[in-house]
Protein backbone atom coordinates (compact mmCIF):
# COMPACT_ATOMS: atom_id res chain seq x y z
CA UNK A 1 0.00 0.00 0.00
CA UNK A 2 1.43 3.36 -0.99
CA UNK A 3 0.65 6.11 1.51
CA UNK A 4 -1.11 9.25 0.39
CA UNK A 5 0.81 12.39 1.26
CA UNK A 6 -1.14 13.83 4.28
CA UNK A 7 -0.96 17.30 2.70
CA UNK A 8 -2.75 15.93 -0.36
CA UNK A 9 -5.51 14.17 1.60
CA UNK A 10 -7.69 17.23 2.01
CA UNK A 11 -7.58 17.80 -1.75
CA UNK A 12 -8.48 14.23 -2.68
CA UNK A 13 -11.14 14.05 -5.29
CA UNK A 14 -13.80 11.47 -4.56
CA UNK A 15 -16.90 10.44 -6.47
CA UNK A 16 -19.80 8.19 -5.56
CA UNK A 17 -21.00 5.97 -8.41
CA UNK A 18 -24.75 5.36 -8.12
CA UNK A 19 -26.15 2.75 -10.50
CA UNK A 20 -29.85 3.18 -11.08
CA UNK A 21 -32.52 1.10 -12.68
CA UNK A 22 -36.09 2.20 -11.93
CA UNK A 23 -35.18 4.24 -8.87
CA UNK A 24 -37.47 7.19 -9.52
CA UNK A 25 -38.70 7.31 -5.93
CA UNK A 26 -35.19 7.17 -4.48
CA UNK A 27 -32.77 8.93 -6.80
CA UNK A 28 -33.61 12.51 -5.84
CA UNK A 29 -33.38 11.88 -2.11
CA UNK A 30 -30.05 10.06 -2.27
CA UNK A 31 -28.50 12.51 -4.73
CA UNK A 32 -29.56 15.53 -2.65
CA UNK A 33 -28.37 13.91 0.57
CA UNK A 34 -24.93 13.37 -0.97
CA UNK A 35 -24.77 16.77 -2.64
CA UNK A 36 -25.64 18.48 0.67
CA UNK A 37 -22.58 16.83 2.17
CA UNK A 38 -20.42 18.15 -0.67
CA UNK A 39 -19.96 14.69 -2.16
CA UNK A 40 -19.70 14.37 -5.95
CA UNK A 41 -22.10 11.91 -7.55
CA UNK A 42 -22.13 10.04 -10.82
CA UNK A 43 -25.49 8.48 -11.59
CA UNK A 44 -25.25 5.58 -14.04
CA UNK A 45 -28.67 4.91 -15.45
CA UNK A 46 -29.48 2.01 -17.78
CA UNK A 47 -32.34 3.71 -19.61
CA UNK A 48 -34.80 3.11 -16.78
CA UNK A 49 -38.34 2.94 -18.16
CA UNK A 50 -39.68 4.82 -15.11
CA UNK A 51 -37.87 8.05 -16.03
CA UNK A 52 -35.06 7.86 -13.44
CA UNK A 53 -32.59 9.04 -16.10
CA UNK A 54 -34.57 12.20 -16.91
CA UNK A 55 -34.97 12.99 -13.22
CA UNK A 56 -31.23 12.54 -12.77
CA UNK A 57 -30.65 14.96 -15.68
CA UNK A 58 -32.73 17.61 -13.90
CA UNK A 59 -30.70 17.09 -10.72
CA UNK A 60 -27.45 17.37 -12.68
CA UNK A 61 -28.65 20.62 -14.26
CA UNK A 62 -29.38 22.04 -10.81
CA UNK A 63 -26.47 20.66 -8.78
CA UNK A 64 -22.89 21.20 -9.88
CA UNK A 65 -21.58 18.13 -8.07
CA UNK A 66 -23.88 15.75 -9.97
CA UNK A 67 -23.26 14.03 -13.31
CA UNK A 68 -25.24 11.42 -15.20
CA UNK A 69 -24.02 8.65 -17.44
CA UNK A 70 -26.70 7.17 -19.66
CA UNK A 71 -26.41 3.63 -20.94
CA UNK A 72 -28.56 2.13 -23.59
CA UNK A 73 -29.92 -0.87 -21.80
CA UNK A 74 -30.01 -2.82 -18.56
CA UNK A 75 -27.01 -5.13 -18.33
CA UNK A 76 -26.69 -5.61 -14.58
CA UNK A 77 -24.95 -3.51 -12.01
CA UNK A 78 -21.48 -4.85 -12.93
CA UNK A 79 -21.24 -3.28 -16.40
CA UNK A 80 -22.90 -0.11 -15.06
CA UNK A 81 -20.26 0.23 -12.33
CA UNK A 82 -17.44 -0.45 -14.79
CA UNK A 83 -18.69 2.38 -17.01
CA UNK A 84 -18.85 4.59 -13.90
CA UNK A 85 -15.33 3.64 -12.77
CA UNK A 86 -13.86 4.43 -16.19
CA UNK A 87 -15.61 7.77 -16.28
CA UNK A 88 -14.50 8.65 -12.75
CA UNK A 89 -10.88 7.69 -13.45
CA UNK A 90 -10.84 9.64 -16.70
CA UNK A 91 -12.05 12.66 -14.75
CA UNK A 92 -9.25 12.42 -12.21
CA UNK A 93 -10.97 10.86 -9.19
CA UNK A 94 -8.58 9.75 -6.44
CA UNK A 95 -11.24 7.76 -4.60
CA UNK A 96 -14.13 5.99 -6.30
CA UNK A 97 -17.09 4.80 -4.26
CA UNK A 98 -19.93 2.38 -4.94
CA UNK A 99 -23.29 2.85 -3.32
CA UNK A 100 -26.84 1.62 -3.88
CA UNK A 101 -29.30 4.29 -5.00
CA UNK A 102 -32.17 2.95 -2.86
CA UNK A 103 -31.05 4.55 0.46
CA UNK A 104 -30.10 1.18 1.93
CA UNK A 105 -26.69 2.73 2.51
CA UNK A 106 -26.55 5.78 4.75
CA UNK A 107 -25.09 8.87 3.03
CA UNK A 108 -23.69 9.85 6.44
CA UNK A 109 -21.36 6.83 6.23
CA UNK A 110 -19.61 7.98 3.05
CA UNK A 111 -17.14 10.13 5.02
CA UNK A 112 -16.27 7.14 7.23
CA UNK A 113 -15.46 5.03 4.19
CA UNK A 114 -13.32 7.80 2.73
CA UNK A 115 -11.55 8.33 6.05
CA UNK A 116 -10.75 4.62 6.31
CA UNK A 117 -8.69 4.78 3.09
CA UNK A 118 -5.96 6.31 5.28
CA UNK A 119 -4.99 2.75 6.10
CA UNK A 120 -6.50 0.77 3.27
CA UNK A 121 -6.69 0.53 -0.50
CA UNK A 122 -10.26 -0.77 -0.54
CA UNK A 123 -12.81 -0.11 2.21
CA UNK A 124 -15.95 -2.21 2.46
CA UNK A 125 -19.04 -1.07 4.32
CA UNK A 126 -19.78 -4.34 6.09
CA UNK A 127 -22.98 -5.73 7.55
CA UNK A 128 -21.26 -8.78 8.96
CA UNK A 129 -18.51 -7.43 11.20
CA UNK A 130 -18.96 -6.35 14.83
CA UNK A 131 -21.20 -3.30 14.91
CA UNK A 132 -22.70 -3.95 11.47
CA UNK A 133 -26.43 -4.57 11.11
CA UNK A 134 -29.36 -5.15 8.74
CA UNK A 135 -32.82 -3.70 9.32
CA UNK A 136 -36.11 -4.84 7.80
CA UNK A 137 -34.92 -7.80 5.77
CA UNK A 138 -36.95 -10.99 5.92
CA UNK A 139 -35.46 -14.36 6.73
CA UNK A 140 -35.02 -15.46 3.10
CA UNK A 141 -33.18 -12.31 2.12
CA UNK A 142 -30.89 -12.53 5.16
CA UNK A 143 -30.15 -16.15 4.37
CA UNK A 144 -29.33 -15.47 0.71
CA UNK A 145 -27.04 -12.58 1.60
CA UNK A 146 -25.25 -14.07 4.60
CA UNK A 147 -25.12 -17.51 2.96
CA UNK A 148 -23.67 -16.01 -0.22
CA UNK A 149 -20.92 -14.20 1.67
CA UNK A 150 -20.10 -17.31 3.70
CA UNK A 151 -19.99 -19.49 0.57
CA UNK A 152 -17.69 -17.07 -1.23
CA UNK A 153 -15.45 -16.60 1.81
CA UNK A 154 -15.06 -20.36 2.17
CA UNK A 155 -14.43 -21.17 -1.48
CA UNK A 156 -12.11 -18.25 -2.11
CA UNK A 157 -10.23 -18.72 1.17
CA UNK A 158 -10.41 -15.05 2.18
CA UNK A 159 -11.18 -13.44 5.54
CA UNK A 160 -13.66 -10.86 4.32
CA UNK A 161 -17.08 -11.17 6.01
CA UNK A 162 -19.24 -9.12 3.62
CA UNK A 163 -18.30 -10.02 0.07
CA UNK A 164 -21.59 -9.19 -1.61
CA UNK A 165 -22.20 -5.70 -0.24
CA UNK A 166 -22.31 -2.72 -2.56
CA UNK A 167 -21.00 0.08 -0.34
CA UNK A 168 -17.32 0.33 -1.14
CA UNK A 169 -14.49 2.79 -1.63
CA UNK A 170 -11.51 2.11 -3.89
CA UNK A 171 -8.34 4.06 -4.15
CA UNK A 172 -7.68 5.00 -7.73
CA UNK A 173 -4.58 2.79 -7.92
CA UNK A 174 -6.70 -0.30 -7.27
CA UNK A 175 -8.99 0.30 -10.22
CA UNK A 176 -6.03 1.19 -12.41
CA UNK A 177 -4.29 -2.04 -11.48
CA UNK A 178 -7.23 -4.42 -11.79
CA UNK A 179 -7.88 -5.39 -15.38
CA UNK A 180 -11.37 -3.91 -15.58
CA UNK A 181 -11.88 -5.33 -19.08
CA UNK A 182 -11.50 -8.81 -17.61
CA UNK A 183 -14.24 -8.30 -14.99
CA UNK A 184 -17.30 -9.94 -16.49
CA UNK A 185 -19.63 -10.50 -13.52
CA UNK A 186 -22.97 -8.73 -13.70
CA UNK A 187 -24.83 -9.11 -10.42
CA UNK A 188 -23.63 -9.68 -6.84
CA UNK A 189 -20.77 -11.67 -8.30
CA UNK A 190 -19.35 -8.33 -9.41
CA UNK A 191 -18.85 -7.31 -5.78
CA UNK A 192 -17.19 -10.62 -4.97
CA UNK A 193 -14.99 -10.52 -8.07
CA UNK A 194 -13.71 -6.97 -7.59
CA UNK A 195 -12.83 -7.54 -3.94
CA UNK A 196 -11.17 -10.88 -4.69
CA UNK A 197 -9.13 -9.37 -7.53
CA UNK A 198 -8.01 -6.54 -5.26
CA UNK A 199 -6.90 -9.01 -2.58
CA UNK A 200 -5.06 -11.15 -5.10
CA UNK A 201 -3.29 -8.11 -6.48
CA UNK A 202 -1.96 -7.52 -2.94
CA UNK A 203 -4.09 -4.53 -1.97
CA UNK A 204 -5.18 -3.98 1.61
CA UNK A 205 -8.92 -4.47 1.99
CA UNK A 206 -10.61 -3.52 5.27
CA UNK A 207 -14.21 -3.76 6.47
CA UNK A 208 -15.90 -1.12 8.57
CA UNK A 209 -19.33 -1.72 10.14
CA UNK A 210 -22.42 -0.17 8.57
CA UNK A 211 -26.12 -0.21 9.39
CA UNK A 212 -27.92 -1.43 6.27
CA UNK A 213 -31.65 -0.81 5.89
CA UNK A 214 -33.98 -2.35 3.34
CA UNK A 215 -35.33 -0.02 0.69
CA UNK A 216 -38.58 1.84 1.44
CA UNK A 217 -39.48 2.50 -2.20
CA UNK A 218 -39.22 0.63 -5.46
CA UNK A 219 -38.30 -3.00 -5.94
CA UNK A 220 -35.11 -5.03 -5.63
CA UNK A 221 -33.50 -6.18 -8.88
CA UNK A 222 -32.22 -9.33 -7.26
CA UNK A 223 -33.26 -12.39 -9.23
CA UNK A 224 -32.64 -16.10 -9.32
CA UNK A 225 -30.32 -15.51 -12.28
CA UNK A 226 -28.18 -13.14 -10.20
CA UNK A 227 -27.92 -15.64 -7.34
CA UNK A 228 -27.05 -18.49 -9.74
CA UNK A 229 -24.41 -16.35 -11.42
CA UNK A 230 -22.74 -15.73 -8.06
CA UNK A 231 -22.85 -19.46 -7.27
CA UNK A 232 -20.93 -20.53 -10.36
CA UNK A 233 -18.69 -17.50 -10.62
CA UNK A 234 -17.16 -18.05 -7.18
CA UNK A 235 -15.58 -21.47 -7.90
CA UNK A 236 -14.68 -20.20 -11.39
CA UNK A 237 -12.78 -17.27 -9.85
CA UNK A 238 -10.86 -19.59 -7.53
CA UNK A 239 -10.08 -21.99 -10.34
CA UNK A 240 -8.81 -19.22 -12.57
CA UNK A 241 -6.60 -17.96 -9.76
CA UNK A 242 -5.17 -21.44 -9.22
CA UNK A 243 -4.52 -21.97 -12.91
CA UNK A 244 -2.87 -18.55 -13.07
CA UNK A 245 -0.56 -19.51 -10.22
CA UNK A 246 0.35 -22.85 -11.81
CA UNK A 247 1.14 -21.16 -15.10
CA UNK A 248 3.30 -18.62 -13.32
CA UNK A 249 5.47 -21.20 -11.53
CA UNK A 250 7.28 -22.75 -14.51
CA UNK A 251 7.97 -19.25 -15.78
CA UNK A 252 9.42 -18.27 -12.41
CA UNK A 253 11.60 -21.40 -12.48
CA UNK A 254 12.78 -20.48 -15.97
CA UNK A 255 13.79 -17.03 -14.80
CA UNK A 256 15.51 -18.32 -11.66
CA UNK A 257 17.68 -20.88 -13.44
CA UNK A 258 19.96 -19.64 -16.19
CA UNK A 259 19.32 -21.69 -19.30
CA UNK A 260 22.37 -23.41 -20.74
CA UNK A 261 23.23 -22.24 -24.25
CA UNK A 262 21.93 -24.73 -26.80
CA UNK A 263 24.36 -27.12 -28.46
CA UNK A 264 24.59 -26.67 -32.18
CA UNK A 265 22.71 -29.99 -32.67
CA UNK A 266 19.86 -28.91 -30.35
CA UNK A 267 19.76 -25.49 -31.91
CA UNK A 268 19.30 -26.92 -35.35
CA UNK A 269 16.83 -29.63 -34.27
CA UNK A 270 13.30 -29.18 -35.58
CA UNK A 271 10.87 -27.66 -33.09
CA UNK A 272 7.68 -29.46 -32.26
CA UNK A 273 6.04 -26.58 -30.50
CA UNK A 274 4.37 -23.84 -32.48
N1 LIG B 1 -27.60 0.91 -13.96
C1 LIG B 1 -28.05 -0.22 -13.38
N2 LIG B 1 -28.29 -0.25 -12.06
C2 LIG B 1 -28.75 -1.40 -11.53
C3 LIG B 1 -28.98 -2.57 -12.29
N3 LIG B 1 -29.42 -3.54 -11.45
C4 LIG B 1 -29.47 -3.00 -10.22
N4 LIG B 1 -29.06 -1.71 -10.26
C5 LIG B 1 -28.93 -0.76 -9.16
O1 LIG B 1 -28.03 -1.32 -8.23
C6 LIG B 1 -28.38 -0.98 -6.89
C7 LIG B 1 -28.60 -2.27 -6.09
O2 LIG B 1 -29.69 -2.98 -6.63
P1 LIG B 1 -30.90 -3.51 -5.73
O3 LIG B 1 -32.00 -3.91 -6.62
O4 LIG B 1 -31.23 -2.50 -4.67
O5 LIG B 1 -30.27 -4.79 -5.08
P2 LIG B 1 -30.51 -5.30 -3.60
O6 LIG B 1 -30.15 -4.18 -2.67
O7 LIG B 1 -29.60 -6.46 -3.47
O8 LIG B 1 -31.94 -5.68 -3.51
C8 LIG B 1 -29.64 -0.14 -7.00
O9 LIG B 1 -29.27 1.21 -6.98
C9 LIG B 1 -30.21 -0.52 -8.37
O10 LIG B 1 -31.00 0.48 -8.96
C10 LIG B 1 -28.72 -2.51 -13.70
O11 LIG B 1 -28.89 -3.46 -14.45
N5 LIG B 1 -28.27 -1.32 -14.19
MG1 LIG C 1 -31.00 -2.48 -2.62
CSV table of C-alpha atoms and ligand atoms in Angstrom, one decimal:
chain,number,residue,atom,x,y,z
A,1,UNK,CA,0.0,0.0,0.0
A,2,UNK,CA,1.4,3.4,-1.0
A,3,UNK,CA,0.7,6.1,1.5
A,4,UNK,CA,-1.1,9.2,0.4
A,5,UNK,CA,0.8,12.4,1.3
A,6,UNK,CA,-1.1,13.8,4.3
A,7,UNK,CA,-1.0,17.3,2.7
A,8,UNK,CA,-2.8,15.9,-0.4
A,9,UNK,CA,-5.5,14.2,1.6
A,10,UNK,CA,-7.7,17.2,2.0
A,11,UNK,CA,-7.6,17.8,-1.7
A,12,UNK,CA,-8.5,14.2,-2.7
A,13,UNK,CA,-11.1,14.0,-5.3
A,14,UNK,CA,-13.8,11.5,-4.6
A,15,UNK,CA,-16.9,10.4,-6.5
A,16,UNK,CA,-19.8,8.2,-5.6
A,17,UNK,CA,-21.0,6.0,-8.4
A,18,UNK,CA,-24.7,5.4,-8.1
A,19,UNK,CA,-26.1,2.8,-10.5
A,20,UNK,CA,-29.9,3.2,-11.1
A,21,UNK,CA,-32.5,1.1,-12.7
A,22,UNK,CA,-36.1,2.2,-11.9
A,23,UNK,CA,-35.2,4.2,-8.9
A,24,UNK,CA,-37.5,7.2,-9.5
A,25,UNK,CA,-38.7,7.3,-5.9
A,26,UNK,CA,-35.2,7.2,-4.5
A,27,UNK,CA,-32.8,8.9,-6.8
A,28,UNK,CA,-33.6,12.5,-5.8
A,29,UNK,CA,-33.4,11.9,-2.1
A,30,UNK,CA,-30.1,10.1,-2.3
A,31,UNK,CA,-28.5,12.5,-4.7
A,32,UNK,CA,-29.6,15.5,-2.7
A,33,UNK,CA,-28.4,13.9,0.6
A,34,UNK,CA,-24.9,13.4,-1.0
A,35,UNK,CA,-24.8,16.8,-2.6
A,36,UNK,CA,-25.6,18.5,0.7
A,37,UNK,CA,-22.6,16.8,2.2
A,38,UNK,CA,-20.4,18.1,-0.7
A,39,UNK,CA,-20.0,14.7,-2.2
A,40,UNK,CA,-19.7,14.4,-6.0
A,41,UNK,CA,-22.1,11.9,-7.5
A,42,UNK,CA,-22.1,10.0,-10.8
A,43,UNK,CA,-25.5,8.5,-11.6
A,44,UNK,CA,-25.3,5.6,-14.0
A,45,UNK,CA,-28.7,4.9,-15.5
A,46,UNK,CA,-29.5,2.0,-17.8
A,47,UNK,CA,-32.3,3.7,-19.6
A,48,UNK,CA,-34.8,3.1,-16.8
A,49,UNK,CA,-38.3,2.9,-18.2
A,50,UNK,CA,-39.7,4.8,-15.1
A,51,UNK,CA,-37.9,8.0,-16.0
A,52,UNK,CA,-35.1,7.9,-13.4
A,53,UNK,CA,-32.6,9.0,-16.1
A,54,UNK,CA,-34.6,12.2,-16.9
A,55,UNK,CA,-35.0,13.0,-13.2
A,56,UNK,CA,-31.2,12.5,-12.8
A,57,UNK,CA,-30.6,15.0,-15.7
A,58,UNK,CA,-32.7,17.6,-13.9
A,59,UNK,CA,-30.7,17.1,-10.7
A,60,UNK,CA,-27.4,17.4,-12.7
A,61,UNK,CA,-28.6,20.6,-14.3
A,62,UNK,CA,-29.4,22.0,-10.8
A,63,UNK,CA,-26.5,20.7,-8.8
A,64,UNK,CA,-22.9,21.2,-9.9
A,65,UNK,CA,-21.6,18.1,-8.1
A,66,UNK,CA,-23.9,15.8,-10.0
A,67,UNK,CA,-23.3,14.0,-13.3
A,68,UNK,CA,-25.2,11.4,-15.2
A,69,UNK,CA,-24.0,8.6,-17.4
A,70,UNK,CA,-26.7,7.2,-19.7
A,71,UNK,CA,-26.4,3.6,-20.9
A,72,UNK,CA,-28.6,2.1,-23.6
A,73,UNK,CA,-29.9,-0.9,-21.8
A,74,UNK,CA,-30.0,-2.8,-18.6
A,75,UNK,CA,-27.0,-5.1,-18.3
A,76,UNK,CA,-26.7,-5.6,-14.6
A,77,UNK,CA,-24.9,-3.5,-12.0
A,78,UNK,CA,-21.5,-4.8,-12.9
A,79,UNK,CA,-21.2,-3.3,-16.4
A,80,UNK,CA,-22.9,-0.1,-15.1
A,81,UNK,CA,-20.3,0.2,-12.3
A,82,UNK,CA,-17.4,-0.4,-14.8
A,83,UNK,CA,-18.7,2.4,-17.0
A,84,UNK,CA,-18.9,4.6,-13.9
A,85,UNK,CA,-15.3,3.6,-12.8
A,86,UNK,CA,-13.9,4.4,-16.2
A,87,UNK,CA,-15.6,7.8,-16.3
A,88,UNK,CA,-14.5,8.6,-12.7
A,89,UNK,CA,-10.9,7.7,-13.4
A,90,UNK,CA,-10.8,9.6,-16.7
A,91,UNK,CA,-12.1,12.7,-14.7
A,92,UNK,CA,-9.3,12.4,-12.2
A,93,UNK,CA,-11.0,10.9,-9.2
A,94,UNK,CA,-8.6,9.8,-6.4
A,95,UNK,CA,-11.2,7.8,-4.6
A,96,UNK,CA,-14.1,6.0,-6.3
A,97,UNK,CA,-17.1,4.8,-4.3
A,98,UNK,CA,-19.9,2.4,-4.9
A,99,UNK,CA,-23.3,2.9,-3.3
A,100,UNK,CA,-26.8,1.6,-3.9
A,101,UNK,CA,-29.3,4.3,-5.0
A,102,UNK,CA,-32.2,3.0,-2.9
A,103,UNK,CA,-31.0,4.5,0.5
A,104,UNK,CA,-30.1,1.2,1.9
A,105,UNK,CA,-26.7,2.7,2.5
A,106,UNK,CA,-26.6,5.8,4.8
A,107,UNK,CA,-25.1,8.9,3.0
A,108,UNK,CA,-23.7,9.8,6.4
A,109,UNK,CA,-21.4,6.8,6.2
A,110,UNK,CA,-19.6,8.0,3.1
A,111,UNK,CA,-17.1,10.1,5.0
A,112,UNK,CA,-16.3,7.1,7.2
A,113,UNK,CA,-15.5,5.0,4.2
A,114,UNK,CA,-13.3,7.8,2.7
A,115,UNK,CA,-11.5,8.3,6.0
A,116,UNK,CA,-10.7,4.6,6.3
A,117,UNK,CA,-8.7,4.8,3.1
A,118,UNK,CA,-6.0,6.3,5.3
A,119,UNK,CA,-5.0,2.8,6.1
A,120,UNK,CA,-6.5,0.8,3.3
A,121,UNK,CA,-6.7,0.5,-0.5
A,122,UNK,CA,-10.3,-0.8,-0.5
A,123,UNK,CA,-12.8,-0.1,2.2
A,124,UNK,CA,-15.9,-2.2,2.5
A,125,UNK,CA,-19.0,-1.1,4.3
A,126,UNK,CA,-19.8,-4.3,6.1
A,127,UNK,CA,-23.0,-5.7,7.5
A,128,UNK,CA,-21.3,-8.8,9.0
A,129,UNK,CA,-18.5,-7.4,11.2
A,130,UNK,CA,-19.0,-6.4,14.8
A,131,UNK,CA,-21.2,-3.3,14.9
A,132,UNK,CA,-22.7,-4.0,11.5
A,133,UNK,CA,-26.4,-4.6,11.1
A,134,UNK,CA,-29.4,-5.2,8.7
A,135,UNK,CA,-32.8,-3.7,9.3
A,136,UNK,CA,-36.1,-4.8,7.8
A,137,UNK,CA,-34.9,-7.8,5.8
A,138,UNK,CA,-37.0,-11.0,5.9
A,139,UNK,CA,-35.5,-14.4,6.7
A,140,UNK,CA,-35.0,-15.5,3.1
A,141,UNK,CA,-33.2,-12.3,2.1
A,142,UNK,CA,-30.9,-12.5,5.2
A,143,UNK,CA,-30.2,-16.2,4.4
A,144,UNK,CA,-29.3,-15.5,0.7
A,145,UNK,CA,-27.0,-12.6,1.6
A,146,UNK,CA,-25.2,-14.1,4.6
A,147,UNK,CA,-25.1,-17.5,3.0
A,148,UNK,CA,-23.7,-16.0,-0.2
A,149,UNK,CA,-20.9,-14.2,1.7
A,150,UNK,CA,-20.1,-17.3,3.7
A,151,UNK,CA,-20.0,-19.5,0.6
A,152,UNK,CA,-17.7,-17.1,-1.2
A,153,UNK,CA,-15.5,-16.6,1.8
A,154,UNK,CA,-15.1,-20.4,2.2
A,155,UNK,CA,-14.4,-21.2,-1.5
A,156,UNK,CA,-12.1,-18.2,-2.1
A,157,UNK,CA,-10.2,-18.7,1.2
A,158,UNK,CA,-10.4,-15.1,2.2
A,159,UNK,CA,-11.2,-13.4,5.5
A,160,UNK,CA,-13.7,-10.9,4.3
A,161,UNK,CA,-17.1,-11.2,6.0
A,162,UNK,CA,-19.2,-9.1,3.6
A,163,UNK,CA,-18.3,-10.0,0.1
A,164,UNK,CA,-21.6,-9.2,-1.6
A,165,UNK,CA,-22.2,-5.7,-0.2
A,166,UNK,CA,-22.3,-2.7,-2.6
A,167,UNK,CA,-21.0,0.1,-0.3
A,168,UNK,CA,-17.3,0.3,-1.1
A,169,UNK,CA,-14.5,2.8,-1.6
A,170,UNK,CA,-11.5,2.1,-3.9
A,171,UNK,CA,-8.3,4.1,-4.1
A,172,UNK,CA,-7.7,5.0,-7.7
A,173,UNK,CA,-4.6,2.8,-7.9
A,174,UNK,CA,-6.7,-0.3,-7.3
A,175,UNK,CA,-9.0,0.3,-10.2
A,176,UNK,CA,-6.0,1.2,-12.4
A,177,UNK,CA,-4.3,-2.0,-11.5
A,178,UNK,CA,-7.2,-4.4,-11.8
A,179,UNK,CA,-7.9,-5.4,-15.4
A,180,UNK,CA,-11.4,-3.9,-15.6
A,181,UNK,CA,-11.9,-5.3,-19.1
A,182,UNK,CA,-11.5,-8.8,-17.6
A,183,UNK,CA,-14.2,-8.3,-15.0
A,184,UNK,CA,-17.3,-9.9,-16.5
A,185,UNK,CA,-19.6,-10.5,-13.5
A,186,UNK,CA,-23.0,-8.7,-13.7
A,187,UNK,CA,-24.8,-9.1,-10.4
A,188,UNK,CA,-23.6,-9.7,-6.8
A,189,UNK,CA,-20.8,-11.7,-8.3
A,190,UNK,CA,-19.4,-8.3,-9.4
A,191,UNK,CA,-18.8,-7.3,-5.8
A,192,UNK,CA,-17.2,-10.6,-5.0
A,193,UNK,CA,-15.0,-10.5,-8.1
A,194,UNK,CA,-13.7,-7.0,-7.6
A,195,UNK,CA,-12.8,-7.5,-3.9
A,196,UNK,CA,-11.2,-10.9,-4.7
A,197,UNK,CA,-9.1,-9.4,-7.5
A,198,UNK,CA,-8.0,-6.5,-5.3
A,199,UNK,CA,-6.9,-9.0,-2.6
A,200,UNK,CA,-5.1,-11.1,-5.1
A,201,UNK,CA,-3.3,-8.1,-6.5
A,202,UNK,CA,-2.0,-7.5,-2.9
A,203,UNK,CA,-4.1,-4.5,-2.0
A,204,UNK,CA,-5.2,-4.0,1.6
A,205,UNK,CA,-8.9,-4.5,2.0
A,206,UNK,CA,-10.6,-3.5,5.3
A,207,UNK,CA,-14.2,-3.8,6.5
A,208,UNK,CA,-15.9,-1.1,8.6
A,209,UNK,CA,-19.3,-1.7,10.1
A,210,UNK,CA,-22.4,-0.2,8.6
A,211,UNK,CA,-26.1,-0.2,9.4
A,212,UNK,CA,-27.9,-1.4,6.3
A,213,UNK,CA,-31.7,-0.8,5.9
A,214,UNK,CA,-34.0,-2.3,3.3
A,215,UNK,CA,-35.3,0.0,0.7
A,216,UNK,CA,-38.6,1.8,1.4
A,217,UNK,CA,-39.5,2.5,-2.2
A,218,UNK,CA,-39.2,0.6,-5.5
A,219,UNK,CA,-38.3,-3.0,-5.9
A,220,UNK,CA,-35.1,-5.0,-5.6
A,221,UNK,CA,-33.5,-6.2,-8.9
A,222,UNK,CA,-32.2,-9.3,-7.3
A,223,UNK,CA,-33.3,-12.4,-9.2
A,224,UNK,CA,-32.6,-16.1,-9.3
A,225,UNK,CA,-30.3,-15.5,-12.3
A,226,UNK,CA,-28.2,-13.1,-10.2
A,227,UNK,CA,-27.9,-15.6,-7.3
A,228,UNK,CA,-27.0,-18.5,-9.7
A,229,UNK,CA,-24.4,-16.3,-11.4
A,230,UNK,CA,-22.7,-15.7,-8.1
A,231,UNK,CA,-22.9,-19.5,-7.3
A,232,UNK,CA,-20.9,-20.5,-10.4
A,233,UNK,CA,-18.7,-17.5,-10.6
A,234,UNK,CA,-17.2,-18.0,-7.2
A,235,UNK,CA,-15.6,-21.5,-7.9
A,236,UNK,CA,-14.7,-20.2,-11.4
A,237,UNK,CA,-12.8,-17.3,-9.8
A,238,UNK,CA,-10.9,-19.6,-7.5
A,239,UNK,CA,-10.1,-22.0,-10.3
A,240,UNK,CA,-8.8,-19.2,-12.6
A,241,UNK,CA,-6.6,-18.0,-9.8
A,242,UNK,CA,-5.2,-21.4,-9.2
A,243,UNK,CA,-4.5,-22.0,-12.9
A,244,UNK,CA,-2.9,-18.6,-13.1
A,245,UNK,CA,-0.6,-19.5,-10.2
A,246,UNK,CA,0.4,-22.8,-11.8
A,247,UNK,CA,1.1,-21.2,-15.1
A,248,UNK,CA,3.3,-18.6,-13.3
A,249,UNK,CA,5.5,-21.2,-11.5
A,250,UNK,CA,7.3,-22.7,-14.5
A,251,UNK,CA,8.0,-19.3,-15.8
A,252,UNK,CA,9.4,-18.3,-12.4
A,253,UNK,CA,11.6,-21.4,-12.5
A,254,UNK,CA,12.8,-20.5,-16.0
A,255,UNK,CA,13.8,-17.0,-14.8
A,256,UNK,CA,15.5,-18.3,-11.7
A,257,UNK,CA,17.7,-20.9,-13.4
A,258,UNK,CA,20.0,-19.6,-16.2
A,259,UNK,CA,19.3,-21.7,-19.3
A,260,UNK,CA,22.4,-23.4,-20.7
A,261,UNK,CA,23.2,-22.2,-24.3
A,262,UNK,CA,21.9,-24.7,-26.8
A,263,UNK,CA,24.4,-27.1,-28.5
A,264,UNK,CA,24.6,-26.7,-32.2
A,265,UNK,CA,22.7,-30.0,-32.7
A,266,UNK,CA,19.9,-28.9,-30.3
A,267,UNK,CA,19.8,-25.5,-31.9
A,268,UNK,CA,19.3,-26.9,-35.4
A,269,UNK,CA,16.8,-29.6,-34.3
A,270,UNK,CA,13.3,-29.2,-35.6
A,271,UNK,CA,10.9,-27.7,-33.1
A,272,UNK,CA,7.7,-29.5,-32.3
A,273,UNK,CA,6.0,-26.6,-30.5
A,274,UNK,CA,4.4,-23.8,-32.5
B,1,LIG,N1,-27.6,0.9,-14.0
B,1,LIG,C1,-28.1,-0.2,-13.4
B,1,LIG,N2,-28.3,-0.2,-12.1
B,1,LIG,C2,-28.7,-1.4,-11.5
B,1,LIG,C3,-29.0,-2.6,-12.3
B,1,LIG,N3,-29.4,-3.5,-11.5
B,1,LIG,C4,-29.5,-3.0,-10.2
B,1,LIG,N4,-29.1,-1.7,-10.3
B,1,LIG,C5,-28.9,-0.8,-9.2
B,1,LIG,O1,-28.0,-1.3,-8.2
B,1,LIG,C6,-28.4,-1.0,-6.9
B,1,LIG,C7,-28.6,-2.3,-6.1
B,1,LIG,O2,-29.7,-3.0,-6.6
B,1,LIG,P1,-30.9,-3.5,-5.7
B,1,LIG,O3,-32.0,-3.9,-6.6
B,1,LIG,O4,-31.2,-2.5,-4.7
B,1,LIG,O5,-30.3,-4.8,-5.1
B,1,LIG,P2,-30.5,-5.3,-3.6
B,1,LIG,O6,-30.2,-4.2,-2.7
B,1,LIG,O7,-29.6,-6.5,-3.5
B,1,LIG,O8,-31.9,-5.7,-3.5
B,1,LIG,C8,-29.6,-0.1,-7.0
B,1,LIG,O9,-29.3,1.2,-7.0
B,1,LIG,C9,-30.2,-0.5,-8.4
B,1,LIG,O10,-31.0,0.5,-9.0
B,1,LIG,C10,-28.7,-2.5,-13.7
B,1,LIG,O11,-28.9,-3.5,-14.5
B,1,LIG,N5,-28.3,-1.3,-14.2
B,2,LIG,MG1,-31.0,-2.5,-2.6
